[in-house]
Short mmCIF file of C-alpha atoms and ligand atoms in Angstrom, two decimals:
data_model
loop_
_atom_site.label_atom_id
_atom_site.label_comp_id
_atom_site.label_asym_id
_atom_site.label_seq_id
_atom_site.Cartn_x
_atom_site.Cartn_y
_atom_site.Cartn_z
CA MET A 13 90.91 142.30 116.95
CA ASN A 14 92.33 139.98 119.62
CA THR A 15 96.09 139.40 119.97
CA ILE A 16 96.04 135.96 118.41
CA ARG A 17 94.24 137.26 115.35
CA LYS A 18 96.69 140.15 115.01
CA LEU A 19 99.70 137.82 115.23
CA ASP A 20 98.13 135.42 112.76
CA GLU A 21 97.33 138.13 110.23
CA THR A 22 100.86 139.53 110.56
CA TYR A 23 102.84 136.32 110.39
CA ILE A 24 100.81 133.54 108.77
CA ALA A 25 100.90 133.22 104.98
CA LYS A 26 97.55 134.26 103.60
CA THR A 27 96.51 130.89 102.19
CA TYR A 28 93.33 130.69 104.30
CA GLY A 29 90.24 132.83 104.51
CA ARG A 30 89.46 132.44 108.19
CA PHE A 31 86.20 133.15 110.02
CA PRO A 32 86.47 135.86 112.70
CA LEU A 33 86.70 133.26 115.45
CA THR A 34 89.57 132.04 117.65
CA LEU A 35 89.11 128.68 119.31
CA VAL A 36 90.96 127.92 122.52
CA SER A 37 89.42 124.70 123.85
CA GLY A 38 86.78 122.11 123.21
CA LYS A 39 85.11 119.01 124.59
CA GLY A 40 83.05 116.62 122.50
CA SER A 41 81.14 118.63 119.89
CA VAL A 42 81.42 121.96 121.70
CA ALA A 43 84.30 124.41 121.16
CA LYS A 44 85.03 127.59 123.14
CA ASP A 45 86.45 130.98 122.15
CA PRO A 46 88.71 133.07 124.43
CA GLU A 47 85.68 134.74 126.06
CA GLY A 48 84.19 131.36 126.96
CA ASN A 49 81.43 131.52 124.31
CA GLU A 50 80.41 128.04 123.15
CA TYR A 51 79.98 126.77 119.59
CA ILE A 52 78.35 123.50 118.53
CA ASP A 53 80.68 122.18 115.86
CA LEU A 54 79.04 120.48 112.86
CA GLY A 55 82.31 120.51 110.90
CA SER A 56 84.68 118.68 113.27
CA GLY A 57 87.81 120.32 111.84
CA ILE A 58 86.70 119.33 108.31
CA GLY A 59 85.93 115.75 109.26
CA VAL A 60 89.02 115.21 111.43
CA ASN A 61 87.84 115.18 115.05
CA LEU A 62 86.09 111.84 114.57
CA PHE A 63 84.85 111.72 118.18
CA GLY A 64 84.92 115.44 118.85
CA TYR A 65 87.34 117.64 120.79
CA SER A 66 89.63 116.15 123.38
CA ASP A 67 87.89 112.77 123.29
CA ASP A 68 88.89 110.83 126.43
CA ILE A 69 89.35 107.38 124.88
CA TRP A 70 91.39 108.57 121.90
CA LYS A 71 93.41 110.92 124.13
CA GLN A 72 94.28 108.13 126.58
CA ALA A 73 95.45 105.85 123.77
CA VAL A 74 97.74 108.61 122.48
CA ILE A 75 99.03 109.53 125.96
CA ASP A 76 99.78 105.89 126.87
CA GLN A 77 101.83 105.59 123.71
CA LEU A 78 103.56 108.94 124.31
CA ASP A 79 104.62 107.60 127.72
CA ALA A 80 106.15 104.56 126.06
CA LEU A 81 107.69 105.83 122.78
CA GLN A 82 106.64 108.96 120.90
CA HIS A 83 108.65 108.42 117.75
CA THR A 84 111.38 106.40 116.19
CA SER A 85 112.49 106.22 112.58
CA ASN A 86 111.15 103.81 110.00
CA LEU A 87 114.48 101.97 110.34
CA TYR A 88 112.89 100.03 113.22
CA TYR A 89 109.70 98.07 113.86
CA THR A 90 107.02 99.47 116.19
CA GLY A 91 103.80 97.91 117.44
CA PRO A 92 101.06 100.52 116.83
CA CYS A 93 101.68 100.95 113.10
CA ALA A 94 101.97 97.18 112.52
CA LYS A 95 98.72 96.58 114.45
CA LEU A 96 96.92 99.43 112.70
CA ALA A 97 97.96 98.04 109.32
CA GLU A 98 96.66 94.60 110.35
CA VAL A 99 93.28 96.00 111.43
CA LEU A 100 92.95 98.04 108.22
CA CYS A 101 93.80 95.07 106.00
CA THR A 102 91.53 92.71 107.93
CA ARG A 103 88.57 95.09 107.76
CA THR A 104 88.99 96.07 104.10
CA GLY A 105 90.54 93.04 102.39
CA MET A 106 93.48 95.21 101.30
CA LYS A 107 96.89 93.55 101.58
CA LYS A 108 99.50 96.14 102.51
CA VAL A 109 99.55 99.65 103.97
CA PHE A 110 101.82 102.69 103.55
CA PHE A 111 101.58 105.35 106.28
CA CYS A 112 102.28 109.05 105.77
CA ASN A 113 100.92 112.33 107.18
CA SER A 114 98.08 113.73 105.07
CA GLY A 115 95.47 112.98 102.46
CA ALA A 116 97.49 114.57 99.68
CA GLU A 117 100.52 112.49 100.57
CA ALA A 118 98.42 109.31 100.69
CA ASN A 119 97.14 110.14 97.21
CA GLU A 120 100.69 110.83 95.98
CA CYS A 121 101.58 107.32 97.07
CA ALA A 122 98.52 105.96 95.26
CA VAL A 123 99.61 107.76 92.08
CA LYS A 124 103.11 106.30 92.40
CA ALA A 125 101.67 102.79 92.86
CA ALA A 126 99.30 103.21 89.88
CA ARG A 127 102.08 104.51 87.61
CA ARG A 128 104.36 101.66 88.62
CA TYR A 129 101.55 99.19 87.88
CA GLY A 130 101.05 100.75 84.44
CA GLN A 131 104.77 100.62 83.66
CA LEU A 132 105.14 97.01 84.73
CA HIS A 133 101.96 95.63 83.16
CA LYS A 134 101.24 97.83 80.15
CA GLY A 135 104.49 99.61 79.25
CA GLU A 136 106.47 102.78 80.03
CA ASP A 137 103.88 105.03 78.33
CA CYS A 138 100.96 103.77 80.42
CA TYR A 139 100.79 106.42 83.13
CA THR A 140 97.57 108.39 82.59
CA ILE A 141 95.12 108.53 85.48
CA ILE A 142 91.48 109.43 84.89
CA THR A 143 89.95 111.46 87.70
CA LEU A 144 86.51 113.10 87.82
CA LYS A 145 85.37 116.65 87.30
CA ASP A 146 84.62 118.36 90.63
CA SER A 147 86.91 115.96 92.48
CA PHE A 148 89.36 117.09 95.15
CA HIS A 149 92.50 115.11 95.88
CA GLY A 150 94.87 117.52 97.61
CA ARG A 151 97.17 120.50 97.18
CA THR A 152 100.57 119.14 96.21
CA LEU A 153 101.42 119.69 92.55
CA THR A 154 100.47 116.11 91.68
CA THR A 155 97.25 115.98 93.67
CA LEU A 156 96.26 119.42 92.36
CA ALA A 157 96.71 117.96 88.89
CA ALA A 158 94.52 115.03 89.98
CA THR A 159 91.86 117.44 91.24
CA GLY A 160 89.28 117.89 88.47
CA GLN A 161 88.59 121.59 89.02
CA ASP A 162 90.10 124.16 86.64
CA GLY A 163 90.17 126.79 89.38
CA PHE A 164 92.91 124.86 91.15
CA HIS A 165 95.07 124.41 88.06
CA GLN A 166 95.92 127.84 86.77
CA LEU A 167 98.16 129.36 89.42
CA PHE A 168 100.93 126.80 89.66
CA THR A 169 101.57 125.49 86.18
CA PRO A 170 103.18 123.32 85.03
CA LEU A 171 101.45 120.68 87.15
CA THR A 172 102.36 117.01 87.10
CA PRO A 173 101.33 115.62 83.70
CA GLY A 174 99.27 112.48 83.19
CA PHE A 175 95.81 113.39 84.50
CA VAL A 176 92.61 113.63 82.43
CA TYR A 177 89.12 114.33 83.68
CA ALA A 178 85.85 112.48 83.08
CA GLU A 179 82.34 113.65 83.91
CA ALA A 180 81.03 112.12 87.13
CA ASN A 181 78.17 109.67 86.53
CA ASN A 182 78.84 109.60 82.77
CA ILE A 183 80.43 106.33 81.73
CA ASP A 184 80.69 107.42 78.07
CA SER A 185 82.99 110.21 79.16
CA VAL A 186 85.24 107.62 80.86
CA LYS A 187 85.15 105.41 77.76
CA GLU A 188 86.14 108.34 75.51
CA LEU A 189 89.23 109.00 77.65
CA LEU A 190 90.12 105.31 77.70
CA LYS A 191 90.16 105.37 73.87
CA LYS A 192 92.51 108.36 73.77
CA HIS A 193 94.99 107.57 76.55
CA LYS A 194 96.97 104.70 77.98
CA VAL A 195 95.33 104.58 81.38
CA CYS A 196 96.82 102.94 84.48
CA ALA A 197 94.04 103.97 86.92
CA VAL A 198 90.77 105.72 87.59
CA MET A 199 90.76 107.67 90.83
CA LEU A 200 87.50 108.78 92.49
CA GLU A 201 85.74 109.81 95.67
CA CYS A 202 82.48 107.87 96.09
CA VAL A 203 81.05 111.07 97.59
CA GLN A 204 82.77 114.17 96.25
CA GLY A 205 83.33 116.29 99.34
CA GLU A 206 84.89 119.66 98.53
CA GLY A 207 83.31 119.39 95.07
CA GLY A 208 79.76 119.67 96.44
CA VAL A 209 78.95 116.64 98.64
CA ASN A 210 77.70 114.66 95.65
CA ALA A 211 77.50 110.87 95.86
CA LEU A 212 78.42 109.00 92.67
CA SER A 213 75.75 106.62 91.41
CA LYS A 214 76.28 102.94 92.14
CA GLU A 215 75.70 102.14 88.48
CA PHE A 216 78.52 104.48 87.37
CA VAL A 217 81.04 103.09 89.87
CA GLN A 218 80.16 99.50 88.96
CA GLN A 219 80.51 100.29 85.25
CA ILE A 220 84.00 101.63 85.97
CA ALA A 221 84.78 98.43 87.88
CA GLU A 222 83.69 96.37 84.85
CA LEU A 223 85.86 98.45 82.52
CA ALA A 224 88.80 98.12 84.93
CA HIS A 225 88.44 94.36 84.74
CA GLU A 226 88.20 94.34 80.92
CA GLU A 227 91.00 96.83 80.26
CA ASP A 228 93.32 96.12 83.19
CA PHE A 229 93.50 99.45 84.95
CA LEU A 230 93.35 100.08 88.70
CA ILE A 231 90.61 101.76 90.72
CA VAL A 232 91.86 104.13 93.41
CA VAL A 233 89.24 105.27 95.90
CA ASP A 234 90.04 108.46 97.80
CA GLU A 235 88.44 107.99 101.23
CA VAL A 236 90.21 110.93 102.83
CA GLN A 237 86.91 112.63 103.68
CA THR A 238 84.42 109.78 103.23
CA GLY A 239 86.38 107.18 105.21
CA ASN A 240 86.46 105.93 108.79
CA GLY A 241 82.73 105.65 109.41
CA ARG A 242 81.77 109.06 108.02
CA THR A 243 79.24 107.69 105.50
CA GLY A 244 77.83 104.91 107.70
CA THR A 245 80.18 102.13 106.56
CA LEU A 246 83.85 101.87 107.51
CA TYR A 247 84.72 103.09 103.99
CA SER A 248 82.23 104.49 101.53
CA TYR A 249 83.19 102.09 98.70
CA MET A 250 81.62 99.35 100.84
CA GLN A 251 78.21 100.74 99.84
CA TYR A 252 79.07 100.38 96.14
CA ASP A 253 79.62 96.59 95.99
CA PHE A 254 83.01 96.52 94.33
CA MET A 255 86.59 96.04 95.42
CA PRO A 256 89.04 98.91 94.80
CA ASP A 257 92.72 98.22 94.11
CA ILE A 258 93.95 101.12 96.22
CA VAL A 259 92.19 102.99 99.05
CA THR A 260 93.56 106.19 100.53
CA THR A 261 92.45 107.80 103.75
CA ALA A 262 93.49 110.49 106.28
CA LYS A 263 91.52 113.07 108.33
CA GLY A 264 89.19 111.20 110.73
CA ILE A 265 91.30 108.09 111.21
CA GLY A 266 93.82 110.17 113.17
CA GLY A 267 91.14 111.86 115.27
CA GLY A 268 93.08 115.14 115.24
CA LEU A 269 96.68 114.06 114.74
CA PRO A 270 98.16 113.96 111.23
CA ILE A 271 98.10 110.67 109.37
CA GLY A 272 97.70 109.53 105.79
CA VAL A 273 97.13 105.94 104.73
CA THR A 274 97.49 104.25 101.36
CA MET A 275 96.03 100.74 101.34
CA LEU A 276 97.26 98.50 98.55
CA GLY A 277 95.12 95.65 97.23
CA GLU A 278 96.19 92.33 95.78
CA LYS A 279 97.34 93.64 92.39
CA VAL A 280 99.71 96.22 93.86
CA GLN A 281 100.63 94.69 97.20
CA ASP A 282 104.24 94.06 96.08
CA ILE A 283 104.65 97.15 93.91
CA PHE A 284 106.99 98.96 96.31
CA HIS A 285 110.50 98.02 97.36
CA PRO A 286 112.80 99.62 99.94
CA GLY A 287 113.54 103.20 98.90
CA ASP A 288 110.52 103.57 96.56
CA ASN A 289 108.60 105.70 99.07
CA GLY A 290 109.02 106.92 102.63
CA SER A 291 108.08 109.45 105.27
CA THR A 292 109.89 110.51 108.45
CA PHE A 293 106.70 110.65 110.49
CA GLY A 294 104.76 107.99 108.59
CA GLY A 295 103.51 105.31 111.00
CA ASN A 296 104.29 107.46 114.04
CA PRO A 297 103.48 105.28 117.09
CA ALA A 298 101.42 107.86 119.02
CA VAL A 299 99.32 108.79 115.99
CA CYS A 300 98.81 105.13 115.10
CA ALA A 301 97.82 104.24 118.69
CA GLY A 302 95.10 106.91 118.53
CA ALA A 303 93.99 105.68 115.11
CA LEU A 304 93.81 102.08 116.36
CA SER A 305 91.58 103.15 119.21
CA ASN A 306 89.36 105.08 116.78
CA LEU A 307 88.99 102.07 114.47
CA GLU A 308 88.14 99.78 117.40
CA ARG A 309 85.18 102.02 118.21
CA LEU A 310 83.91 101.99 114.64
CA ASP A 311 81.94 98.79 115.18
CA ASP A 312 78.55 97.86 113.71
CA ALA A 313 76.64 99.68 116.46
CA MET A 314 78.61 102.91 115.90
CA LEU A 315 78.16 102.70 112.12
CA ALA A 316 74.42 102.07 112.52
CA ASP A 317 74.25 105.13 114.76
CA VAL A 318 76.00 107.23 112.10
CA CYS A 319 73.25 106.21 109.65
CA ARG A 320 70.55 106.96 112.22
CA LYS A 321 71.95 110.43 112.93
CA GLY A 322 72.33 111.09 109.20
CA ASP A 323 68.66 110.17 108.75
CA LEU A 324 67.72 112.39 111.69
CA ILE A 325 69.47 115.38 110.04
CA ARG A 326 67.86 114.66 106.66
CA ALA A 327 64.39 114.32 108.21
CA SER A 328 64.86 117.57 110.09
CA LEU A 329 66.02 119.53 107.02
CA LYS A 330 63.99 117.86 104.25
CA ASP A 331 61.04 120.21 104.24
CA ALA A 332 62.70 123.10 106.04
CA LYS A 333 62.22 126.60 104.66
CA GLY A 334 65.19 127.73 102.58
CA VAL A 335 66.39 124.20 101.71
CA ALA A 336 66.34 123.37 97.98
CA SER A 337 67.97 119.93 98.18
CA LEU A 338 70.04 117.58 100.35
CA SER A 339 72.92 115.37 99.27
CA GLY A 340 75.60 113.07 100.65
CA LEU A 341 75.71 109.87 102.69
CA GLY A 342 75.59 109.15 106.42
CA LEU A 343 77.06 112.05 108.40
CA MET A 344 78.44 113.73 105.29
CA ILE A 345 75.67 116.08 104.30
CA GLY A 346 75.31 118.77 101.64
CA ILE A 347 72.54 121.36 101.85
CA GLU A 348 71.66 123.47 98.83
CA PRO A 349 69.95 126.65 99.99
CA THR A 350 67.06 127.99 97.91
CA HIS A 351 68.30 131.56 97.80
CA ALA A 352 71.00 132.38 100.35
CA LYS A 353 74.75 132.13 99.83
CA ALA A 354 76.27 129.17 101.68
CA ALA A 355 79.13 131.38 102.91
CA ASP A 356 76.63 133.83 104.43
CA ILE A 357 74.76 130.98 106.12
CA ALA A 358 78.02 129.72 107.65
CA ALA A 359 78.86 133.24 108.90
CA LYS A 360 75.39 133.75 110.40
CA CYS A 361 75.40 130.31 112.07
CA LEU A 362 78.75 131.16 113.67
CA MET A 363 77.28 134.34 115.16
CA LYS A 364 74.57 132.15 116.69
CA GLY A 365 77.03 129.58 118.09
CA VAL A 366 77.01 126.87 115.40
CA LEU A 367 79.94 125.97 113.12
CA VAL A 368 79.15 124.63 109.64
CA LEU A 369 81.24 124.20 106.46
CA THR A 370 80.62 125.01 102.82
CA ALA A 371 81.42 123.20 99.57
CA LYS A 372 81.47 123.94 95.85
CA GLY A 373 78.14 124.68 94.17
CA ASN A 374 76.84 126.90 96.98
CA LYS A 375 76.46 124.01 99.42
CA VAL A 376 76.42 124.12 103.19
CA ARG A 377 78.34 121.05 104.32
CA LEU A 378 77.95 119.17 107.59
CA LEU A 379 80.57 116.73 108.89
CA PRO A 380 79.73 116.45 112.60
CA ALA A 381 81.63 114.24 115.03
CA LEU A 382 80.25 110.70 114.76
CA ASN A 383 79.33 110.67 118.45
CA ILE A 384 77.58 114.05 118.59
CA PRO A 385 74.72 113.71 121.11
CA ASP A 386 71.21 113.97 119.61
CA GLU A 387 70.30 116.95 121.85
CA LEU A 388 73.27 118.99 120.61
CA LEU A 389 72.58 118.01 117.02
CA GLU A 390 68.94 119.06 117.32
CA LYS A 391 69.90 122.34 118.98
CA ALA A 392 72.38 123.11 116.19
CA LEU A 393 69.84 122.12 113.51
CA ASP A 394 67.30 124.53 114.99
CA VAL A 395 69.83 127.36 114.57
CA LEU A 396 70.75 126.25 111.05
CA LYS A 397 67.06 126.08 110.03
CA GLU A 398 66.41 129.51 111.49
CA VAL A 399 69.29 130.92 109.40
CA LEU A 400 68.27 129.02 106.24
CA ALA A 401 64.73 130.40 106.56
CA GLU A 402 65.87 134.05 106.70
CA GLU A 403 64.84 136.07 103.66
C1 LIG B 21 88.78 113.77 99.23
C2 LIG B 21 90.01 114.46 99.69
N1 LIG B 21 91.20 114.04 99.25
C3 LIG B 21 92.35 114.62 99.67
C4 LIG B 21 92.34 115.68 100.53
C5 LIG B 21 93.62 116.32 100.97
O1 LIG B 21 93.88 115.96 102.29
P1 LIG B 21 94.98 116.75 103.15
O2 LIG B 21 94.48 118.15 103.34
O3 LIG B 21 95.10 115.97 104.42
O4 LIG B 21 96.23 116.72 102.36
C6 LIG B 21 91.12 116.16 101.00
C7 LIG B 21 91.07 117.32 101.91
O5 LIG B 21 90.07 117.97 102.11
C8 LIG B 21 89.92 115.54 100.58
O6 LIG B 21 88.72 115.96 101.00
#
């Protein structure tokens, strides 16, 4: 065991099951261990390193801002967060933005906004939020409660009350809950990531949008994993032809530095007042400068290329030995193996120099950097197919 691993196992709380791999550096889609062995990364830090490791353009944007002003408090105005908010609102049609540091925190803010909307428009007792089974919304007590997976609920009770769970792609299940509870919002991921890389059907999402209109509840779309070009559009809801009331994102927008974003649509744009929410690091200028540079690069050509690479992966794996089915959108891909355990596939790929992720339901999950070169992608897919085909 190397020194880093020993220190980690001695001093880090055991909340993670780590692979036996230490990473010390990386460039683009290739990471290196202490011995200089190279790994093609198809997970990009769980969808965070949008343009790979140590991307020059993103890095320069962050460094330039670090030279000017690395942090101030939210008592003062700064340029990068104001500009980032403008770009996000212009490109989504949302009206206001709250910045924080993670996906869970962005979802916490969304829950606050939805509850406030319920209180103001439908009364004090209108605070229930419907989320979906197999969703994942974070690890704080409230976002664990929002997460529709029993396995996450048992250890830390009592969780925040006010969450009920509908079946994905079953509108009757949503209607049943609407009859029983005073609902202020439905919260969903258009493609459930941790829950198995399963895309919701367009019909289901549009039926929810119709119900939201009829019954005056909000739709919150969690784009923490699906957002920022990952699925081939800037945000995945854009492929579902409806307008959410709140959009949350994190991960890839920061390119490797922590950021969470809650975008508030027309109905909730004025829901917050000074003191209602806050974050010491929220809107940090260096993080926002990097995020701005990332968003600038997510133009039509880049998004088209995400779709092309997604298609390339699907075509390569479609009839491959050991693949039962494929799921997901764009460069968010789930692979159901015919017989092997996804965790074993990930471990074997690592031994052969390729990093992949897993997801619920025995899925291998791929979230490569959006700019991964075709040659590297093909090389990594050859390894993955070889492993999938093993008896
Ligand atoms: C859809 C979704 N929501 C929320 C989160 C939580 O984000 P964070 O770990 O940044 O708090 C995640 C993390 O995987 C996620 O995939």
